[in-house]
């Protein structure tokens, strides 16, 4: 009798276990179904409002393709003032930067007179044939040089324009600070209270070569100087870019300089085929030309973009 009761109890327990298991399974199944349904609805709603654009493949020349909707990220749209007549450029710079007095007046100041060399000219690629070819082609009345150091290429251009009988004003944009550690290579450039004397030695070089009427410094960063030239309506017929050699610096200088290039003018620069290219000069030049539909020409180690030649 007791054995039968035990069997009935075991059968009852098994039945209860089956019922509980079925209920749990039903709840778990419903939970899983609900979870999958929520995920599916979330995925479908997200794909309707977001589209993924894969990154563009890179080449040595920069992005292979620049999507049309990203071009605005690369454009410089600053509006410049109406261009000044070339004969007013020098006086405008002297008035606005040097308080209406030539920076060469009463030069050198007493505290540096004993620290300057009679001349100390140094440059890189400063005497290439590209200068003569472009000056003969453009016959510029205003040249803007971005990055001048001690003035080698500026003085070379001054001599070329003089030989051609041109009345050309050459504006030299440079902060005249060199770069950290440059005095390891130029130990003869003196320093006073942390101020390297590049600016004064540049001016001494200009005086030595009798080019004070032609060559005028703008002792500021390229960004601030080019922005002000744009605001003042100073435009160049020929613009040389040879300041910072990393991609961002070269890119910014080219874009700002393009804004002040007179229609029909030429912009060019050094280090298209030198070790500095590894830092981004060539990538910046090629990307700028690609975005603006322009053609890059080469002349030795220099790149040249003629505003009248399109792709």
XYZ file of C-alpha atoms in Angstrom:
311
model
C 0.000 0.000 0.000
C 2.777 2.339 0.963
C 4.590 1.531 -2.263
C 1.553 2.628 -4.316
C 1.368 5.930 -2.424
C 5.012 6.556 -3.162
C 4.455 5.907 -6.845
C 1.471 8.279 -6.927
C 3.569 10.939 -5.148
C 6.449 10.493 -7.589
C 4.066 10.675 -10.541
C 2.545 13.844 -9.120
C 5.937 15.447 -8.615
C 7.020 14.559 -12.129
C 3.836 16.082 -13.490
C 4.440 19.286 -11.521
C 8.027 19.414 -12.753
C 6.858 19.067 -16.341
C 4.281 21.841 -15.849
C 6.851 24.194 -14.277
C 9.360 23.406 -17.035
C 6.801 24.090 -19.733
C 5.856 27.398 -18.136
C 9.520 28.451 -17.831
C 10.207 27.418 -21.403
C 7.233 29.380 -22.632
C 8.408 32.485 -20.759
C 12.012 32.060 -22.009
C 10.853 31.582 -25.567
C 8.708 34.692 -25.373
C 11.646 36.649 -23.911
C 13.990 35.511 -26.671
C 11.428 36.321 -29.345
C 10.861 39.773 -27.822
C 14.611 40.391 -27.668
C 15.106 39.403 -31.320
C 12.154 41.509 -32.403
C 13.488 44.582 -30.550
C 16.944 44.138 -32.085
C 15.474 43.764 -35.566
C 13.310 46.876 -35.228
C 16.268 48.867 -33.867
C 18.518 47.761 -36.716
C 15.925 48.596 -39.362
C 15.235 52.027 -37.874
C 18.941 52.871 -37.641
C 19.697 51.910 -41.243
C 16.950 54.189 -42.464
C 18.527 57.253 -40.824
C 22.258 56.518 -41.156
C 24.337 55.575 -44.140
C 27.973 54.568 -43.763
C 30.535 56.043 -46.127
C 33.717 53.972 -46.109
C 37.009 55.882 -45.881
C 38.635 56.745 -49.167
C 41.826 54.917 -50.099
C 44.994 56.945 -49.692
C 47.797 57.357 -52.170
C 51.070 59.266 -52.026
C 49.207 62.201 -53.535
C 46.539 62.310 -50.820
C 42.963 60.976 -50.984
C 42.300 59.219 -54.280
C 38.754 60.624 -54.378
C 37.338 63.578 -52.492
C 33.535 63.167 -52.201
C 31.631 66.206 -53.431
C 29.920 66.714 -50.068
C 33.318 67.028 -48.344
C 34.857 69.655 -50.618
C 33.703 72.521 -48.405
C 35.975 71.194 -45.660
C 38.955 71.975 -47.890
C 37.980 75.279 -49.441
C 39.041 78.750 -48.290
C 36.220 81.187 -48.954
C 37.530 84.383 -47.350
C 36.580 87.369 -49.459
C 39.468 89.730 -50.120
C 39.225 93.474 -50.620
C 39.354 94.888 -54.124
C 42.925 94.685 -55.390
C 45.191 97.673 -54.968
C 47.097 99.105 -57.938
C 50.624 97.705 -57.811
C 52.162 101.159 -57.417
C 50.355 101.578 -54.083
C 51.440 98.286 -52.557
C 54.764 99.353 -51.036
C 53.418 102.476 -49.346
C 50.410 100.546 -48.064
C 52.681 98.020 -46.358
C 54.974 100.717 -44.965
C 52.000 102.675 -43.606
C 50.152 99.741 -42.079
C 53.081 97.755 -40.699
C 55.925 100.199 -40.133
C 54.055 103.315 -38.995
C 54.725 105.093 -42.306
C 58.510 104.841 -41.930
C 60.764 102.555 -43.965
C 62.166 99.739 -41.816
C 65.544 100.415 -43.414
C 65.718 103.945 -42.029
C 68.557 104.385 -39.522
C 69.548 100.748 -39.826
C 71.116 98.993 -38.021
C 70.072 99.830 -34.474
C 73.029 100.296 -32.118
C 72.412 97.174 -30.024
C 72.920 94.836 -33.017
C 75.323 96.765 -35.226
C 78.372 94.844 -34.002
C 76.655 91.445 -34.252
C 75.767 91.432 -37.954
C 77.894 90.196 -40.807
C 78.308 92.437 -43.834
C 76.336 89.816 -45.717
C 75.148 86.342 -44.792
C 73.027 84.863 -47.549
C 71.803 81.291 -47.397
C 68.953 79.465 -49.084
C 67.854 76.157 -50.553
C 67.029 75.972 -54.251
C 67.206 79.764 -54.324
C 68.948 80.095 -57.680
C 67.084 77.523 -59.766
C 66.195 78.324 -63.350
C 62.513 78.383 -62.421
C 62.878 81.934 -61.062
C 64.159 83.409 -64.301
C 61.692 81.464 -66.423
C 58.677 82.544 -64.374
C 59.757 86.168 -64.054
C 60.261 86.408 -67.799
C 56.876 84.796 -68.365
C 54.810 86.684 -65.767
C 56.790 89.958 -65.673
C 55.435 90.573 -62.164
C 54.860 93.938 -60.586
C 54.261 92.351 -57.178
C 55.955 89.187 -55.921
C 54.970 87.615 -52.605
C 57.474 85.234 -51.063
C 56.151 83.096 -48.200
C 59.195 81.885 -46.277
C 62.358 83.907 -46.902
C 64.920 83.070 -44.153
C 67.983 85.197 -45.039
C 66.587 86.403 -48.362
C 68.582 84.392 -50.917
C 65.741 83.747 -53.376
C 64.187 87.187 -52.816
C 67.463 88.917 -53.636
C 67.919 86.649 -56.652
C 64.473 87.661 -57.927
C 65.252 91.304 -57.239
C 68.337 91.022 -59.413
C 66.402 89.288 -62.201
C 63.647 91.910 -62.276
C 66.275 94.638 -62.289
C 67.982 93.069 -65.302
C 64.650 92.965 -67.138
C 63.931 96.595 -66.324
C 60.841 95.717 -64.271
C 59.559 97.838 -61.409
C 58.755 94.992 -59.069
C 57.942 95.004 -55.373
C 58.934 91.816 -53.525
C 57.142 91.219 -50.224
C 58.925 88.732 -47.949
C 56.629 87.012 -45.437
C 58.522 85.357 -42.574
C 58.474 85.501 -38.792
C 62.286 85.401 -38.961
C 62.457 83.023 -36.016
C 63.955 80.077 -37.865
C 63.065 76.789 -36.191
C 63.985 75.210 -32.855
C 67.610 74.173 -33.045
C 68.441 75.948 -36.304
C 71.404 77.638 -34.662
C 73.056 74.231 -34.411
C 73.701 74.722 -38.140
C 73.963 78.521 -38.115
C 76.103 79.267 -35.106
C 77.154 82.605 -36.580
C 73.605 83.973 -36.254
C 73.694 85.749 -32.914
C 71.007 85.821 -30.247
C 70.082 88.559 -27.779
C 67.866 87.610 -24.841
C 66.468 84.705 -26.818
C 65.878 86.818 -29.921
C 67.725 85.405 -32.919
C 68.918 88.081 -35.289
C 67.579 86.606 -38.526
C 65.399 89.648 -39.184
C 68.275 92.074 -38.786
C 70.655 89.946 -40.855
C 68.026 89.708 -43.595
C 67.739 93.481 -43.674
C 71.526 93.838 -43.685
C 71.648 91.521 -46.724
C 69.031 93.611 -48.546
C 71.022 96.777 -47.859
C 74.276 95.160 -48.990
C 72.718 94.198 -52.354
C 71.145 97.645 -52.766
C 67.620 96.217 -52.941
C 65.834 98.285 -50.287
C 63.510 99.837 -52.871
C 62.499 96.407 -54.142
C 62.485 94.004 -51.174
C 60.266 94.642 -48.162
C 59.857 92.315 -45.151
C 56.581 91.350 -43.499
C 57.883 89.983 -40.175
C 54.881 87.889 -39.180
C 53.620 84.332 -39.453
C 52.450 83.352 -42.917
C 48.877 82.869 -41.714
C 48.475 86.334 -40.182
C 50.403 88.130 -42.939
C 48.509 86.520 -45.828
C 45.195 87.185 -44.106
C 46.025 90.878 -43.786
C 47.215 91.152 -47.387
C 43.856 89.713 -48.374
C 42.005 92.257 -46.216
C 44.079 95.131 -47.616
C 43.633 94.112 -51.250
C 47.329 93.371 -51.835
C 47.639 90.810 -54.601
C 50.660 89.147 -56.159
C 51.360 88.357 -59.800
C 53.877 85.723 -58.704
C 53.759 83.974 -55.313
C 56.379 81.611 -53.947
C 55.527 79.180 -51.121
C 58.551 77.965 -49.168
C 57.805 78.227 -45.443
C 56.625 75.279 -43.317
C 57.174 71.906 -44.978
C 54.671 69.731 -43.122
C 51.355 69.025 -44.833
C 49.210 71.294 -42.654
C 51.529 74.303 -42.985
C 51.991 73.920 -46.735
C 48.271 73.327 -47.245
C 47.300 76.440 -45.282
C 49.885 78.639 -47.006
C 48.861 77.535 -50.494
C 45.171 78.104 -49.824
C 45.696 81.548 -48.310
C 48.155 82.586 -51.002
C 45.766 81.506 -53.751
C 43.268 84.070 -52.437
C 45.688 86.921 -53.156
C 46.975 85.675 -56.515
C 46.072 88.077 -59.283
C 43.977 86.431 -62.042
C 46.407 85.069 -64.597
C 49.197 84.858 -62.023
C 51.411 81.938 -61.041
C 51.985 80.286 -57.668
C 54.985 78.017 -57.151
C 57.184 76.541 -54.460
C 60.192 74.469 -53.531
C 60.544 70.920 -52.135
C 58.339 69.008 -54.560
C 61.163 66.525 -55.123
C 63.262 66.752 -51.956
C 63.388 65.034 -48.585
C 60.892 67.600 -47.286
C 58.265 66.003 -49.504
C 58.072 63.208 -46.944
C 56.561 65.732 -44.560
C 53.753 66.594 -46.939
C 54.635 69.383 -49.380
C 53.826 67.361 -52.480
C 50.641 65.909 -50.969
C 49.406 69.409 -50.127
C 50.174 70.731 -53.622
C 48.553 67.791 -55.402
C 45.442 67.830 -53.240
C 44.968 71.569 -53.751
C 45.324 71.185 -57.519
C 42.939 68.210 -57.586
C 40.209 69.978 -55.628
C 40.451 73.155 -57.716
C 40.820 71.503 -61.120
C 44.321 72.839 -61.677
C 47.433 71.355 -63.220
C 50.717 70.908 -61.373
C 53.817 71.430 -63.459
C 57.329 70.744 -62.243
C 60.564 72.606 -62.814
C 63.541 70.953 -61.150
C 62.704 70.641 -57.447
C 59.934 73.220 -57.761
C 56.200 72.841 -58.359
C 54.317 75.393 -60.451
C 50.585 76.110 -60.742
C 49.605 78.545 -63.481
C 46.146 79.941 -62.755
C 45.391 80.027 -66.498
C 46.016 76.279 -66.983
C 43.242 73.937 -65.898
C 42.994 70.169 -66.019
